[in-house]
Each structure stands twice: as C-alpha cells, then as structure tokens.
Amino acid sequence: MSIRVDHQGWWSRPAERQKVPGPRRGSPLPGEPGPDTFRVSARVALTPEELTLATVDDFLAVLRLVLERSGLTAGQVAAKTSIARSSAYNLVSVSRRGLPVDPDQVLLFLTGCGLRMDQVDEIMRAWGRFALERRRHRASGELRPEPEPPRRNVDVGVDRCLEQLRLVRAAGDLDKAVTWARRLTSALLAEKAVEHVAARSVCSG
C-alpha cells in the first residue's frame, strides 16, 4: 500500500489515493515521487499493554520498540521518509528525555517503520495529550526553564559546558547541543593551554 503523509492532519489517517488507470496494483502512482510518499507495509503491531502510554518515557520507549519490531535501523527509516538521519536517530536515542516537538516527524517515523495505522493514530493521540500537558505545565511555571545557549565572548568552564550539553541533549535540542559542544571544545583547549603554561613555568623554575 502506498500512502501520502498528511502534514496538516497528523492525528488522523492519511487520505487514500484516488484510483487511476495504468499502474499495476500496489505500485506507486506516476508523477508523485517525493520524500513523503513511500511504500508502507503494515507489518508491525503492538499489544494493548505496549500501547499503554502513561508518561513521556513510555512514549519514547514505544518509539524504540516500534523501530526494533520493524527490523530496520533509524537510518533506513530516514531514507524512506523526509526525516533527517540525525533526527531519526535522535527520536530513539536512549539518552532522550523530552517529548518530540514535531508530530509530523513522529508520524513519518511510525509509518516508515510499518506500524499498523490504527496504532499510529493511537500513539499520535498520546502525543497530543503529552503536548497539551506540557503546555499547561509551562504556563503554570512548573517546568524548569530550558538552558540558554552561551553568549558570545563569554568564557565558560568545562564543567558548565558539560552540564549544559547533557541538559540540551536530553531535551532533544540538537542545535543547542552543537553550540555547547563547540564551547566545550574551546574550554578544553583553553584548559590545556593553561596547564601547558603552568608546566613550562615549573620546568623553567
């Protein structure tokens, strides 16, 4: 079965294609190539217990479970869909703690893995519940504010860089993680330079 992912309505099943004469049954329609159109075989199914998603950790665990059942790698799923390779791996990273912010990515990932569409819908409804809960907590001030990226021309120590890198990576913000990783490299080089100067002073003394 070929489907087109509907980015405007992630909470419902993608609309079925209209039948057109010409192509043999089950083949992609001509003139409709693209990263969001791909072959889908609904060969992955979860049990009701596995679909019981009470927390964000449960949600992240089920993404990893679906990938495992599919027999694919995250890179192979990315190749089938419009998801960036790094984003696909980030969705199922064991170090991830935050809810994925882009529901379209989650939808593409699940359909790319071949999960049954009724179960895709159920998982996406769970995403909607968690996203709403997060917005409510953010509005009430219960959520801890996200760490800010380092300002330019401000020296930041190695320990602080490591701490912030762990936080933003756990939150799934790869852009900020890259920023902090660069700062960490600079801080390590600066620390090494200080140790080198200190060692030379000891030798000369």
mmCIF file of C-alpha atoms in Angstrom:
data_model
loop_
_atom_site.group_PDB
_atom_site.id
_atom_site.type_symbol
_atom_site.label_atom_id
_atom_site.label_comp_id
_atom_site.label_asym_id
_atom_site.label_seq_id
_atom_site.Cartn_x
_atom_site.Cartn_y
_atom_site.Cartn_z
ATOM 1 C CA MET A 1 0.000 0.000 0.000
ATOM 2 C CA SER A 2 1.252 3.464 -0.851
ATOM 3 C CA ILE A 3 0.233 6.389 1.343
ATOM 4 C CA ARG A 4 0.919 10.075 1.451
ATOM 5 C CA VAL A 5 1.537 11.520 4.861
ATOM 6 C CA ASP A 6 -0.808 14.402 5.563
ATOM 7 C CA HIS A 7 1.207 17.039 7.413
ATOM 8 C CA GLN A 8 -1.886 19.113 8.043
ATOM 9 C CA GLY A 9 -3.696 16.380 9.957
ATOM 10 C CA TRP A 10 -1.267 14.174 11.847
ATOM 11 C CA TRP A 11 -3.985 12.962 14.209
ATOM 12 C CA SER A 12 -5.941 11.149 11.500
ATOM 13 C CA ARG A 13 -5.176 8.541 8.934
ATOM 14 C CA PRO A 14 -3.655 9.714 5.655
ATOM 15 C CA ALA A 15 -6.253 10.005 2.963
ATOM 16 C CA GLU A 16 -6.450 7.175 0.473
ATOM 17 C CA ARG A 17 -5.286 7.886 -3.033
ATOM 18 C CA GLN A 18 -7.749 8.052 -5.847
ATOM 19 C CA LYS A 19 -7.627 5.153 -8.259
ATOM 20 C CA VAL A 20 -6.164 5.946 -11.637
ATOM 21 C CA PRO A 21 -5.853 3.659 -14.631
ATOM 22 C CA GLY A 22 -2.469 2.486 -15.796
ATOM 23 C CA PRO A 23 -0.161 1.410 -12.981
ATOM 24 C CA ARG A 24 -0.389 -2.150 -11.768
ATOM 25 C CA ARG A 25 -1.949 -2.773 -8.398
ATOM 26 C CA GLY A 26 0.275 -1.805 -5.480
ATOM 27 C CA SER A 27 2.761 0.263 -7.485
ATOM 28 C CA PRO A 28 3.426 3.987 -6.789
ATOM 29 C CA LEU A 29 1.468 6.444 -8.891
ATOM 30 C CA PRO A 30 3.467 8.137 -11.653
ATOM 31 C CA GLY A 31 4.301 11.783 -11.208
ATOM 32 C CA GLU A 32 4.075 11.605 -7.422
ATOM 33 C CA PRO A 33 7.635 10.961 -6.220
ATOM 34 C CA GLY A 34 8.881 12.670 -3.112
ATOM 35 C CA PRO A 35 10.150 12.064 0.396
ATOM 36 C CA ASP A 36 6.654 11.968 1.905
ATOM 37 C CA THR A 37 5.392 9.251 -0.449
ATOM 38 C CA PHE A 38 6.789 5.814 0.271
ATOM 39 C CA ARG A 39 5.897 2.159 0.311
ATOM 40 C CA VAL A 40 4.243 1.141 3.565
ATOM 41 C CA SER A 41 3.563 -2.409 4.668
ATOM 42 C CA ALA A 42 1.699 -2.504 7.966
ATOM 43 C CA ARG A 43 3.668 -5.439 9.310
ATOM 44 C CA VAL A 44 4.347 -4.134 12.831
ATOM 45 C CA ALA A 45 1.713 -4.470 15.546
ATOM 46 C CA LEU A 46 1.852 -3.813 19.278
ATOM 47 C CA THR A 47 -0.129 -5.376 22.096
ATOM 48 C CA PRO A 48 -2.635 -3.301 24.119
ATOM 49 C CA GLU A 49 -0.218 -3.391 27.051
ATOM 50 C CA GLU A 50 2.590 -1.998 24.898
ATOM 51 C CA LEU A 51 0.279 0.800 23.755
ATOM 52 C CA THR A 52 -0.446 1.895 27.329
ATOM 53 C CA LEU A 53 1.415 5.210 27.395
ATOM 54 C CA ALA A 54 1.145 6.881 30.768
ATOM 55 C CA THR A 55 4.309 9.003 30.664
ATOM 56 C CA VAL A 56 6.641 10.633 28.172
ATOM 57 C CA ASP A 57 9.171 7.905 28.969
ATOM 58 C CA ASP A 58 6.573 5.339 27.897
ATOM 59 C CA PHE A 59 6.079 7.297 24.671
ATOM 60 C CA LEU A 60 9.814 7.315 23.917
ATOM 61 C CA ALA A 61 10.079 3.623 24.779
ATOM 62 C CA VAL A 62 7.340 2.722 22.311
ATOM 63 C CA LEU A 63 9.172 4.562 19.513
ATOM 64 C CA ARG A 64 12.230 2.417 20.184
ATOM 65 C CA LEU A 65 10.055 -0.702 20.362
ATOM 66 C CA VAL A 66 8.397 0.013 17.013
ATOM 67 C CA LEU A 67 11.802 0.505 15.395
ATOM 68 C CA GLU A 68 13.053 -2.759 16.888
ATOM 69 C CA ARG A 69 9.989 -4.677 15.653
ATOM 70 C CA SER A 70 10.372 -3.205 12.170
ATOM 71 C CA GLY A 71 13.795 -4.788 11.731
ATOM 72 C CA LEU A 72 15.077 -1.502 10.306
ATOM 73 C CA THR A 73 17.665 0.959 11.516
ATOM 74 C CA ALA A 74 16.809 4.596 12.179
ATOM 75 C CA GLY A 75 18.930 5.473 9.147
ATOM 76 C CA GLN A 76 16.859 3.174 6.924
ATOM 77 C CA VAL A 77 13.638 4.760 8.177
ATOM 78 C CA ALA A 78 15.094 8.197 7.436
ATOM 79 C CA ALA A 79 15.956 7.075 3.902
ATOM 80 C CA LYS A 80 12.322 6.036 3.334
ATOM 81 C CA THR A 81 10.873 9.305 4.609
ATOM 82 C CA SER A 82 11.649 13.011 4.725
ATOM 83 C CA ILE A 83 13.122 12.760 8.244
ATOM 84 C CA ALA A 84 16.740 13.845 8.555
ATOM 85 C CA ARG A 85 19.019 10.964 9.518
ATOM 86 C CA SER A 86 20.166 12.695 12.710
ATOM 87 C CA SER A 87 16.565 13.430 13.711
ATOM 88 C CA ALA A 88 15.535 9.802 13.190
ATOM 89 C CA TYR A 89 18.336 8.592 15.453
ATOM 90 C CA ASN A 90 17.518 11.298 17.981
ATOM 91 C CA LEU A 91 13.881 10.133 18.199
ATOM 92 C CA VAL A 92 15.003 6.740 19.516
ATOM 93 C CA SER A 93 18.088 7.788 21.452
ATOM 94 C CA VAL A 94 18.222 6.116 24.868
ATOM 95 C CA SER A 95 19.506 9.390 26.337
ATOM 96 C CA ARG A 96 16.482 11.353 25.156
ATOM 97 C CA ARG A 97 14.116 12.550 27.866
ATOM 98 C CA GLY A 98 11.872 15.184 26.283
ATOM 99 C CA LEU A 99 8.752 14.732 24.163
ATOM 100 C CA PRO A 100 9.480 15.111 20.429
ATOM 101 C CA VAL A 101 8.384 18.604 19.400
ATOM 102 C CA ASP A 102 7.455 17.801 15.787
ATOM 103 C CA PRO A 103 4.426 15.488 15.446
ATOM 104 C CA ASP A 104 4.968 15.192 11.697
ATOM 105 C CA GLN A 105 8.356 13.582 12.336
ATOM 106 C CA VAL A 106 6.801 11.102 14.743
ATOM 107 C CA LEU A 107 4.055 10.257 12.247
ATOM 108 C CA LEU A 108 6.527 9.736 9.427
ATOM 109 C CA PHE A 109 8.753 7.644 11.666
ATOM 110 C CA LEU A 110 5.940 5.317 12.761
ATOM 111 C CA THR A 111 4.542 4.857 9.258
ATOM 112 C CA GLY A 112 8.051 4.382 7.888
ATOM 113 C CA CYS A 113 8.540 1.566 10.404
ATOM 114 C CA GLY A 114 5.384 -0.115 9.102
ATOM 115 C CA LEU A 115 3.244 0.197 12.226
ATOM 116 C CA ARG A 116 -0.478 -0.519 11.793
ATOM 117 C CA MET A 117 -2.283 2.732 11.019
ATOM 118 C CA ASP A 118 -4.847 2.374 13.809
ATOM 119 C CA GLN A 119 -1.959 2.062 16.267
ATOM 120 C CA VAL A 120 -0.175 5.011 14.652
ATOM 121 C CA ASP A 121 -3.324 7.043 15.339
ATOM 122 C CA GLU A 122 -3.377 5.890 18.963
ATOM 123 C CA ILE A 123 0.251 6.870 19.546
ATOM 124 C CA MET A 124 -0.308 10.259 17.911
ATOM 125 C CA ARG A 125 -3.283 10.899 20.193
ATOM 126 C CA ALA A 126 -0.969 10.145 23.125
ATOM 127 C CA TRP A 127 1.500 12.696 21.713
ATOM 128 C CA GLY A 128 -1.321 15.243 21.690
ATOM 129 C CA ARG A 129 -2.117 14.545 25.353
ATOM 130 C CA PHE A 130 1.502 14.908 26.437
ATOM 131 C CA ALA A 131 1.986 18.068 24.372
ATOM 132 C CA LEU A 132 -1.109 19.632 25.962
ATOM 133 C CA GLU A 133 0.083 18.642 29.422
ATOM 134 C CA ARG A 134 3.478 20.195 28.718
ATOM 135 C CA ARG A 135 1.893 23.470 27.588
ATOM 136 C CA ARG A 136 -0.211 23.596 30.748
ATOM 137 C CA HIS A 137 2.802 22.970 32.960
ATOM 138 C CA ARG A 138 4.815 25.565 31.092
ATOM 139 C CA ALA A 139 2.014 28.124 31.514
ATOM 140 C CA SER A 140 1.829 27.410 35.245
ATOM 141 C CA GLY A 141 5.593 27.702 35.640
ATOM 142 C CA GLU A 142 6.020 24.104 36.793
ATOM 143 C CA LEU A 143 8.520 23.243 34.058
ATOM 144 C CA ARG A 144 12.147 24.115 34.590
ATOM 145 C CA PRO A 145 13.248 26.717 32.036
ATOM 146 C CA GLU A 146 15.442 25.370 29.263
ATOM 147 C CA PRO A 147 19.139 26.235 29.485
ATOM 148 C CA GLU A 148 20.146 29.151 27.321
ATOM 149 C CA PRO A 149 22.931 28.875 24.750
ATOM 150 C CA PRO A 150 26.207 30.517 25.805
ATOM 151 C CA ARG A 151 26.648 34.136 24.869
ATOM 152 C CA ARG A 152 29.480 35.089 22.579
ATOM 153 C CA ASN A 153 32.771 36.309 24.008
ATOM 154 C CA VAL A 154 31.933 34.878 27.428
ATOM 155 C CA ASP A 155 34.325 32.303 28.863
ATOM 156 C CA VAL A 156 32.536 29.194 30.092
ATOM 157 C CA GLY A 157 34.241 26.444 32.085
ATOM 158 C CA VAL A 158 34.442 22.793 31.091
ATOM 159 C CA ASP A 159 32.112 21.629 33.869
ATOM 160 C CA ARG A 160 29.383 24.102 32.937
ATOM 161 C CA CYS A 161 29.672 23.166 29.253
ATOM 162 C CA LEU A 162 29.304 19.502 30.109
ATOM 163 C CA GLU A 163 26.284 20.188 32.310
ATOM 164 C CA GLN A 164 24.511 22.281 29.690
ATOM 165 C CA LEU A 165 25.374 19.822 26.925
ATOM 166 C CA ARG A 166 23.745 17.000 28.877
ATOM 167 C CA LEU A 167 20.629 19.079 29.527
ATOM 168 C CA VAL A 168 20.004 20.213 25.973
ATOM 169 C CA ARG A 169 20.806 16.780 24.530
ATOM 170 C CA ALA A 170 18.356 15.141 26.929
ATOM 171 C CA ALA A 171 15.770 17.714 25.844
ATOM 172 C CA GLY A 172 16.352 16.717 22.221
ATOM 173 C CA ASP A 173 17.590 20.138 21.097
ATOM 174 C CA LEU A 174 20.450 19.197 18.796
ATOM 175 C CA ASP A 175 21.113 22.756 17.632
ATOM 176 C CA LYS A 176 21.833 23.922 21.185
ATOM 177 C CA ALA A 177 23.771 20.723 21.831
ATOM 178 C CA VAL A 178 26.078 21.539 18.920
ATOM 179 C CA THR A 179 26.560 25.062 20.287
ATOM 180 C CA TRP A 180 27.516 23.749 23.709
ATOM 181 C CA ALA A 181 29.750 21.063 22.195
ATOM 182 C CA ARG A 182 31.729 23.763 20.396
ATOM 183 C CA ARG A 183 32.007 25.731 23.621
ATOM 184 C CA LEU A 184 33.172 22.580 25.380
ATOM 185 C CA THR A 185 35.929 22.109 22.804
ATOM 186 C CA SER A 186 37.071 25.700 23.282
ATOM 187 C CA ALA A 187 37.017 25.341 27.057
ATOM 188 C CA LEU A 188 39.056 22.131 26.908
ATOM 189 C CA LEU A 189 41.640 23.744 24.628
ATOM 190 C CA ALA A 190 41.866 26.749 26.951
ATOM 191 C CA GLU A 191 42.314 24.456 29.959
ATOM 192 C CA LYS A 192 45.016 22.521 28.153
ATOM 193 C CA ALA A 193 46.819 25.751 27.272
ATOM 194 C CA VAL A 194 46.766 26.859 30.918
ATOM 195 C CA GLU A 195 48.190 23.517 32.037
ATOM 196 C CA HIS A 196 50.895 23.752 29.383
ATOM 197 C CA VAL A 197 51.923 27.225 30.556
ATOM 198 C CA ALA A 198 51.937 26.038 34.156
ATOM 199 C CA ALA A 199 54.104 23.043 33.257
ATOM 200 C CA ARG A 200 56.600 25.254 31.425
ATOM 201 C CA SER A 201 56.791 27.591 34.414
ATOM 202 C CA VAL A 202 57.574 24.666 36.710
ATOM 203 C CA CYS A 203 60.294 23.390 34.371
ATOM 204 C CA SER A 204 61.904 26.817 33.966
ATOM 205 C CA GLY A 205 61.816 27.399 37.703
#
